[in-house]
Structure formats: structure tokens, C-alpha cells
Amino acid sequence: MTAIQRLPERTPFNYADLTDYREGQITSLALIRSKGVNMTILAFDSEQLLPTHQTPGPALIQILDGTAYFTVGNEEVILPQGKSLLIPAGVPHSVIARERFKMLVTSILPLD
């Protein structure tokens, strides 16, 4: 069963408008939590860092506002607004906000 949270029904919306920036923080808004998929919006204030980590399934990143600076494996990837990135399962990655940005993360979870 899928729980869709915090999304307006029958009304057009913009993902970037669903959460605000907070000074000195990374904020998150969970939209969908299910057995196989999670969707979360993250809003990074400038100079915030999400340290190197790995995910058990692939993660699809969509930049909603600003520009994100990822390190995927040993490679730096710059993602401006409107661009997307697929990070394979198990690949170490991190992200830094050199400026404010928002992203939508769709995580595919293994169905053990």
C-alpha cells in the first residue's frame, strides 16, 4: 500500500513550492512512503552537506530549484535546475549546497 502525503488533489502544483528553505538547515518533506518507493523533497540552504552514503536501491534525483553539486563515486556532477541524475544502488555519493537548492529524490527500495 502506498501513502501519498502532502500533495494537493485535483489541483496542479509545483514540487518546489511544497517546502521552504530554512537558514542553516536541510529540510525534508516525505511525499510517498511505500514498500518499494519513497519520494522526498529536500531543500538545502547554502553551505549544507549531505555526507557520503550509499542506498540499497537506485535513487533518481531531480533538481527543482538552484544547482546541486554531487560527488558520485569519485566523479563530481553538477546538476542545475531541471536536470536529473540516476544514482545506482550501492554507489557512494554525497551532495553539497554551494547555493540554495531543492531536489526531489525518488528511492527504489529492494523488495526482500
CSV table of C-alpha atoms in Angstrom, one decimal:
chain,number,residue,atom,x,y,z
A,1,MET,CA,0.0,0.0,0.0
A,2,THR,CA,1.2,3.5,-0.8
A,3,ALA,CA,0.7,6.5,1.4
A,4,ILE,CA,0.7,9.7,-0.6
A,5,GLN,CA,1.1,12.6,1.8
A,6,ARG,CA,1.0,16.4,1.5
A,7,LEU,CA,0.1,16.5,-2.2
A,8,PRO,CA,-2.9,18.6,-3.4
A,9,GLU,CA,-5.5,16.5,-5.1
A,10,ARG,CA,-7.1,17.6,-8.4
A,11,THR,CA,-5.0,20.7,-8.4
A,12,PRO,CA,-1.9,21.4,-10.5
A,13,PHE,CA,1.2,22.0,-8.3
A,14,ASN,CA,4.9,22.7,-8.4
A,15,TYR,CA,7.0,20.3,-6.3
A,16,ALA,CA,9.4,23.2,-5.4
A,17,ASP,CA,6.6,25.1,-3.8
A,18,LEU,CA,5.8,22.3,-1.3
A,19,THR,CA,8.7,23.1,1.1
A,20,ASP,CA,10.6,26.2,2.1
A,21,TYR,CA,14.3,26.8,2.8
A,22,ARG,CA,15.4,27.2,6.4
A,23,GLU,CA,18.5,29.1,7.3
A,24,GLY,CA,21.5,26.8,8.0
A,25,GLN,CA,19.4,23.6,7.5
A,26,ILE,CA,18.4,20.8,5.2
A,27,THR,CA,14.7,20.4,5.3
A,28,SER,CA,12.8,17.3,4.1
A,29,LEU,CA,9.2,16.6,3.1
A,30,ALA,CA,8.2,13.0,2.6
A,31,LEU,CA,5.6,12.7,-0.1
A,32,ILE,CA,5.3,9.0,-0.7
A,33,ARG,CA,6.3,6.1,1.6
A,34,SER,CA,5.6,2.6,0.4
A,35,LYS,CA,7.1,-0.8,0.5
A,36,GLY,CA,9.1,-0.3,-2.8
A,37,VAL,CA,9.3,3.5,-3.3
A,38,ASN,CA,9.9,6.6,-1.3
A,39,MET,CA,9.6,10.2,-2.7
A,40,THR,CA,11.1,13.1,-0.7
A,41,ILE,CA,11.7,16.7,-1.3
A,42,LEU,CA,14.9,18.1,0.2
A,43,ALA,CA,15.6,21.8,0.5
A,44,PHE,CA,19.3,22.7,1.2
A,45,ASP,CA,20.3,26.1,2.5
A,46,SER,CA,23.7,27.2,1.2
A,47,GLU,CA,26.8,25.5,2.6
A,48,GLN,CA,24.9,22.4,3.8
A,49,LEU,CA,26.4,19.0,3.2
A,50,LEU,CA,24.8,15.5,3.0
A,51,PRO,CA,27.8,13.3,3.8
A,52,THR,CA,28.9,10.3,1.7
A,53,HIS,CA,26.4,7.5,1.9
A,54,GLN,CA,25.0,4.6,-0.2
A,55,THR,CA,21.5,3.5,-0.8
A,56,PRO,CA,20.2,-0.1,-1.1
A,57,GLY,CA,18.3,0.7,-4.3
A,58,PRO,CA,18.7,3.2,-7.1
A,59,ALA,CA,17.9,6.9,-6.5
A,60,LEU,CA,16.5,9.2,-9.1
A,61,ILE,CA,17.4,12.9,-8.3
A,62,GLN,CA,15.5,15.8,-9.9
A,63,ILE,CA,16.7,19.3,-9.3
A,64,LEU,CA,13.7,21.6,-8.7
A,65,ASP,CA,15.5,24.9,-7.8
A,66,GLY,CA,19.1,26.1,-7.8
A,67,THR,CA,22.1,24.0,-8.6
A,68,ALA,CA,23.4,20.9,-6.7
A,69,TYR,CA,27.0,19.6,-6.5
A,70,PHE,CA,27.2,15.8,-6.2
A,71,THR,CA,30.1,13.5,-5.8
A,72,VAL,CA,29.2,10.1,-7.2
A,73,GLY,CA,31.9,7.6,-6.7
A,74,ASN,CA,35.0,9.7,-7.5
A,75,GLU,CA,33.3,12.0,-10.0
A,76,GLU,CA,31.8,15.5,-9.4
A,77,VAL,CA,28.4,16.0,-11.1
A,78,ILE,CA,26.9,19.5,-11.3
A,79,LEU,CA,23.1,19.4,-11.6
A,80,PRO,CA,21.3,22.7,-12.4
A,81,GLN,CA,17.5,23.2,-12.1
A,82,GLY,CA,15.6,20.9,-14.5
A,83,LYS,CA,18.3,18.3,-14.7
A,84,SER,CA,18.1,14.7,-13.3
A,85,LEU,CA,20.6,12.1,-12.2
A,86,LEU,CA,20.2,8.3,-11.6
A,87,ILE,CA,22.5,7.0,-8.9
A,88,PRO,CA,22.8,3.2,-9.0
A,89,ALA,CA,22.3,1.1,-5.8
A,90,GLY,CA,25.4,0.8,-3.6
A,91,VAL,CA,27.3,3.7,-5.2
A,92,PRO,CA,28.8,6.1,-2.6
A,93,HIS,CA,27.6,9.6,-3.1
A,94,SER,CA,27.4,13.0,-1.3
A,95,VAL,CA,26.0,16.4,-2.1
A,96,ILE,CA,26.9,19.9,-1.1
A,97,ALA,CA,25.0,23.1,-1.5
A,98,ARG,CA,27.3,25.8,-2.7
A,99,GLU,CA,24.0,27.8,-3.1
A,100,ARG,CA,20.4,27.0,-2.0
A,101,PHE,CA,18.7,24.2,-4.0
A,102,LYS,CA,15.8,21.9,-3.8
A,103,MET,CA,15.6,18.3,-5.1
A,104,LEU,CA,13.1,15.6,-5.4
A,105,VAL,CA,14.5,12.2,-4.5
A,106,THR,CA,12.7,9.0,-5.7
A,107,SER,CA,14.3,6.0,-4.0
A,108,ILE,CA,13.6,2.5,-5.2
A,109,LEU,CA,13.7,0.1,-2.3
A,110,PRO,CA,14.5,-3.6,-2.6
A,111,LEU,CA,11.5,-5.9,-2.0
A,112,ASP,CA,13.3,-8.6,0.1
